[in-house]
Amino acid sequence: MTAAPAFHWLGADQLLPALPAGLADWLFDTGSLTRRLTALSAGRFAVTPLAEGWQSLRDDECAALGVAPGSEGWVREVYLLGGEQPWVFARSVAARAALEGFAPVLAELGRRPLGELLFSDPAFERGALQATRYPPAWLPAAVRREGLWGRRSCFHRENLAVLVAEVFLPELWQYQGIDPDAL
Ligand SMILES: C=C(O[C@@H]1C=C(C(=O)O)C=C[C@H]1O)C(=O)O
């Protein structure tokens, strides 16, 4: 288990005054990221699954899900691509205790976006978005670098909670003509 680096997930009220508008617009957009990336890429959107399965969840994930540290859960890590370029690294987790019957649904997703599930079922409610500069140790080696902005939120349906974290990669900013080092 990687030791938790000194970082904090912060809410819009704590971050918005200091963020460049272009960044805040992405970090705290409450709509479907899948739909937004599909539009931005003119339909050239895809999901590349990286890892899926049962793992021990990180301390910050356990705290957000309200389960004991070291609890096991279902983990899905993917790249969201625009025009064949990885634009977002996403890690979605759900605690085993709450996954009765839902784990097989997650396991069957494959290259279908999780968002299609979460935004098509009105029973899912999205909690508050938080953001942070994402600890590089928690990124896949291929995209690991300091200072990448990430966000997370929890989708709730009855006793199920799915914590979705999304890290915006430099290629997404560059595609929009934004210097990633200026964020
Ligand atoms: C929650 C959404 O689903 C997206 C799709 C994901 C996946 O397929 O694993 C993960 C994170 C999200 O960016 C969304 O579209 O907003």
GROMACS .gro file of C-alpha atoms and ligand atoms in nm:
model
  199
    1MET     CA    1   0.000   0.000   0.000
    2THR     CA    2   0.154   0.334  -0.106
    3ALA     CA    3   0.183   0.574   0.187
    4ALA     CA    4  -0.061   0.859   0.142
    5PRO     CA    5   0.140   1.164   0.026
    6ALA     CA    6   0.060   1.498   0.186
    7PHE     CA    7  -0.228   1.610  -0.030
    8HIS     CA    8  -0.594   1.699   0.018
    9TRP     CA    9  -0.905   1.671  -0.193
   10LEU     CA   10  -1.053   2.021  -0.192
   11GLY     CA   11  -1.400   2.145  -0.277
   12ALA     CA   12  -1.501   2.416  -0.523
   13ASP     CA   13  -1.541   2.674  -0.246
   14GLN     CA   14  -1.177   2.623  -0.143
   15LEU     CA   15  -1.031   2.610  -0.495
   16LEU     CA   16  -1.237   2.823  -0.732
   17PRO     CA   17  -1.099   3.163  -0.632
   18ALA     CA   18  -0.744   3.057  -0.721
   19LEU     CA   19  -0.804   2.846  -1.034
   20PRO     CA   20  -0.772   2.958  -1.397
   21ALA     CA   21  -1.127   2.964  -1.540
   22GLY     CA   22  -1.045   2.708  -1.811
   23LEU     CA   23  -0.930   2.459  -1.547
   24ALA     CA   24  -1.218   2.521  -1.305
   25ASP     CA   25  -1.463   2.464  -1.590
   26TRP     CA   26  -1.335   2.107  -1.631
   27LEU     CA   27  -1.270   2.024  -1.266
   28PHE     CA   28  -1.617   2.117  -1.144
   29ASP     CA   29  -1.833   2.034  -1.448
   30THR     CA   30  -2.117   1.819  -1.309
   31GLY     CA   31  -2.215   1.671  -1.644
   32SER     CA   32  -2.090   1.345  -1.795
   33LEU     CA   33  -1.721   1.362  -1.880
   34THR     CA   34  -1.780   1.090  -2.140
   35ARG     CA   35  -2.034   1.310  -2.319
   36ARG     CA   36  -1.808   1.617  -2.298
   37LEU     CA   37  -1.503   1.434  -2.436
   38THR     CA   38  -1.716   1.275  -2.710
   39ALA     CA   39  -1.831   1.622  -2.817
   40LEU     CA   40  -1.483   1.776  -2.794
   41SER     CA   41  -1.333   1.496  -3.004
   42ALA     CA   42  -1.622   1.507  -3.257
   43GLY     CA   43  -1.712   1.150  -3.171
   44ARG     CA   44  -1.354   1.015  -3.176
   45PHE     CA   45  -1.388   0.902  -2.812
   46ALA     CA   46  -1.286   0.563  -2.676
   47VAL     CA   47  -1.221   0.386  -2.346
   48THR     CA   48  -0.910   0.172  -2.294
   49PRO     CA   49  -0.946  -0.051  -1.986
   50LEU     CA   50  -0.614  -0.076  -1.798
   51ALA     CA   51  -0.697  -0.280  -1.487
   52GLU     CA   52  -1.009  -0.425  -1.334
   53GLY     CA   53  -1.061  -0.644  -1.032
   54TRP     CA   54  -1.074  -0.675  -0.657
   55GLN     CA   55  -0.802  -0.477  -0.473
   56SER     CA   56  -0.735  -0.322  -0.134
   57LEU     CA   57  -0.860   0.035  -0.163
   58ARG     CA   58  -0.643   0.335  -0.079
   59ASP     CA   59  -0.692   0.514   0.254
   60ASP     CA   60  -0.843   0.822   0.087
   61GLU     CA   61  -1.084   0.597  -0.105
   62CYS     CA   62  -1.188   0.408   0.207
   63ALA     CA   63  -1.251   0.738   0.386
   64ALA     CA   64  -1.462   0.870   0.096
   65LEU     CA   65  -1.663   0.546   0.080
   66GLY     CA   66  -1.705   0.529   0.458
   67VAL     CA   67  -1.541   0.188   0.496
   68ALA     CA   68  -1.254   0.073   0.719
   69PRO     CA   69  -0.894   0.140   0.601
   70GLY     CA   70  -0.762  -0.150   0.396
   71SER     CA   71  -1.110  -0.256   0.284
   72GLU     CA   72  -1.135  -0.446  -0.043
   73GLY     CA   73  -1.325  -0.316  -0.339
   74TRP     CA   74  -1.382  -0.340  -0.713
   75VAL     CA   75  -1.134  -0.121  -0.904
   76ARG     CA   76  -1.160  -0.012  -1.268
   77GLU     CA   77  -0.881   0.193  -1.423
   78VAL     CA   78  -0.910   0.325  -1.777
   79TYR     CA   79  -0.783   0.583  -2.020
   80LEU     CA   80  -1.046   0.799  -2.182
   81LEU     CA   81  -0.917   0.880  -2.528
   82GLY     CA   82  -0.990   1.158  -2.774
   83GLY     CA   83  -0.865   1.102  -3.128
   84GLU     CA   84  -0.661   0.797  -3.012
   85GLN     CA   85  -0.479   1.014  -2.749
   86PRO     CA   86  -0.520   0.944  -2.375
   87TRP     CA   87  -0.691   1.255  -2.240
   88VAL     CA   88  -0.798   1.128  -1.896
   89PHE     CA   89  -0.683   0.857  -1.657
   90ALA     CA   90  -0.983   0.740  -1.453
   91ARG     CA   91  -0.999   0.516  -1.148
   92SER     CA   92  -1.341   0.409  -1.025
   93VAL     CA   93  -1.380   0.208  -0.707
   94ALA     CA   94  -1.664   0.056  -0.506
   95ALA     CA   95  -1.642  -0.121  -0.170
   96ARG     CA   96  -1.706  -0.496  -0.178
   97ALA     CA   97  -1.964  -0.469   0.100
   98ALA     CA   98  -2.192  -0.250  -0.113
   99LEU     CA   99  -2.145  -0.435  -0.441
  100GLU     CA  100  -2.408  -0.703  -0.407
  101GLY     CA  101  -2.501  -0.784  -0.761
  102PHE     CA  102  -2.332  -0.475  -0.908
  103ALA     CA  103  -1.982  -0.619  -0.946
  104PRO     CA  104  -2.081  -0.836  -1.244
  105VAL     CA  105  -2.229  -0.526  -1.412
  106LEU     CA  106  -1.900  -0.341  -1.366
  107ALA     CA  107  -1.701  -0.644  -1.477
  108GLU     CA  108  -1.900  -0.660  -1.801
  109LEU     CA  109  -1.837  -0.294  -1.896
  110GLY     CA  110  -1.517  -0.351  -2.094
  111ARG     CA  111  -1.480  -0.067  -2.345
  112ARG     CA  112  -1.826   0.079  -2.272
  113PRO     CA  113  -1.796   0.401  -2.065
  114LEU     CA  114  -1.896   0.373  -1.699
  115GLY     CA  115  -2.069   0.707  -1.749
  116GLU     CA  116  -2.328   0.545  -1.976
  117LEU     CA  117  -2.433   0.344  -1.670
  118LEU     CA  118  -2.409   0.619  -1.409
  119PHE     CA  119  -2.581   0.891  -1.612
  120SER     CA  120  -2.851   0.674  -1.769
  121ASP     CA  121  -2.988   0.540  -1.440
  122PRO     CA  122  -3.177   0.826  -1.266
  123ALA     CA  123  -3.141   0.640  -0.935
  124PHE     CA  124  -2.771   0.737  -0.925
  125GLU     CA  125  -2.706   1.068  -0.749
  126ARG     CA  126  -2.369   1.242  -0.779
  127GLY     CA  127  -2.206   1.383  -0.466
  128ALA     CA  128  -1.992   1.696  -0.452
  129LEU     CA  129  -1.689   1.722  -0.680
  130GLN     CA  130  -1.347   1.766  -0.522
  131ALA     CA  131  -1.014   1.830  -0.685
  132THR     CA  132  -0.643   1.805  -0.614
  133ARG     CA  133  -0.307   1.784  -0.782
  134TYR     CA  134  -0.299   1.405  -0.814
  135PRO     CA  135  -0.009   1.217  -0.644
  136PRO     CA  136   0.214   1.090  -0.928
  137ALA     CA  137   0.270   0.759  -0.743
  138TRP     CA  138  -0.094   0.671  -0.811
  139LEU     CA  139  -0.071   0.720  -1.186
  140PRO     CA  140   0.027   0.458  -1.444
  141ALA     CA  141   0.399   0.491  -1.524
  142ALA     CA  142   0.323   0.594  -1.883
  143VAL     CA  143   0.149   0.915  -1.772
  144ARG     CA  144   0.324   0.975  -1.438
  145ARG     CA  145   0.424   1.336  -1.378
  146GLU     CA  146   0.394   1.597  -1.104
  147GLY     CA  147   0.115   1.848  -1.087
  148LEU     CA  148  -0.163   1.687  -1.290
  149TRP     CA  149  -0.505   1.805  -1.182
  150GLY     CA  150  -0.758   1.540  -1.088
  151ARG     CA  151  -1.110   1.540  -0.953
  152ARG     CA  152  -1.332   1.288  -0.781
  153SER     CA  153  -1.696   1.243  -0.688
  154CYS     CA  154  -1.911   0.966  -0.550
  155PHE     CA  155  -2.217   0.830  -0.731
  156HIS     CA  156  -2.475   0.687  -0.491
  157ARG     CA  157  -2.764   0.449  -0.556
  158GLU     CA  158  -2.932   0.302  -0.246
  159ASN     CA  159  -2.649   0.141  -0.047
  160LEU     CA  160  -2.407   0.140  -0.344
  161ALA     CA  161  -2.139   0.408  -0.377
  162VAL     CA  162  -1.902   0.431  -0.673
  163LEU     CA  163  -1.610   0.673  -0.624
  164VAL     CA  164  -1.490   0.803  -0.961
  165ALA     CA  165  -1.157   0.983  -0.990
  166GLU     CA  166  -1.051   1.146  -1.319
  167VAL     CA  167  -0.705   1.288  -1.388
  168PHE     CA  168  -0.671   1.530  -1.679
  169LEU     CA  169  -0.366   1.451  -1.891
  170PRO     CA  170  -0.151   1.708  -2.074
  171GLU     CA  171  -0.281   1.597  -2.416
  172LEU     CA  172  -0.633   1.715  -2.327
  173TRP     CA  173  -0.508   2.067  -2.251
  174GLN     CA  174  -0.277   2.073  -2.553
  175TYR     CA  175  -0.570   1.972  -2.780
  176GLN     CA  176  -0.748   2.284  -2.656
  177GLY     CA  177  -0.444   2.506  -2.702
  178ILE     CA  178  -0.386   2.530  -2.325
  179ASP     CA  179  -0.031   2.501  -2.186
  180PRO     CA  180  -0.051   2.220  -1.923
  181ASP     CA  181   0.242   2.376  -1.739
  182ALA     CA  182   0.040   2.692  -1.687
  183LEU     CA  183  -0.225   2.510  -1.482
  184LIG     C1  184  -1.855   0.903  -1.474
  184LIG     C2  185  -1.833   0.901  -1.603
  184LIG     O1  186  -1.777   0.791  -1.663
  184LIG     C3  187  -1.650   0.808  -1.723
  184LIG     C4  188  -1.609   0.676  -1.770
  184LIG     C5  189  -1.526   0.597  -1.694
  184LIG     C6  190  -1.503   0.452  -1.728
  184LIG     O2  191  -1.549   0.407  -1.837
  184LIG     O3  192  -1.439   0.383  -1.647
  184LIG     C7  193  -1.461   0.649  -1.582
  184LIG     C8  194  -1.472   0.781  -1.550
  184LIG     C9  195  -1.562   0.871  -1.618
  184LIG     O4  196  -1.497   0.983  -1.670
  184LIG    C10  197  -1.865   1.015  -1.693
  184LIG     O5  198  -1.882   0.993  -1.814
  184LIG     O6  199  -1.877   1.128  -1.638
   0.00000   0.00000   0.00000
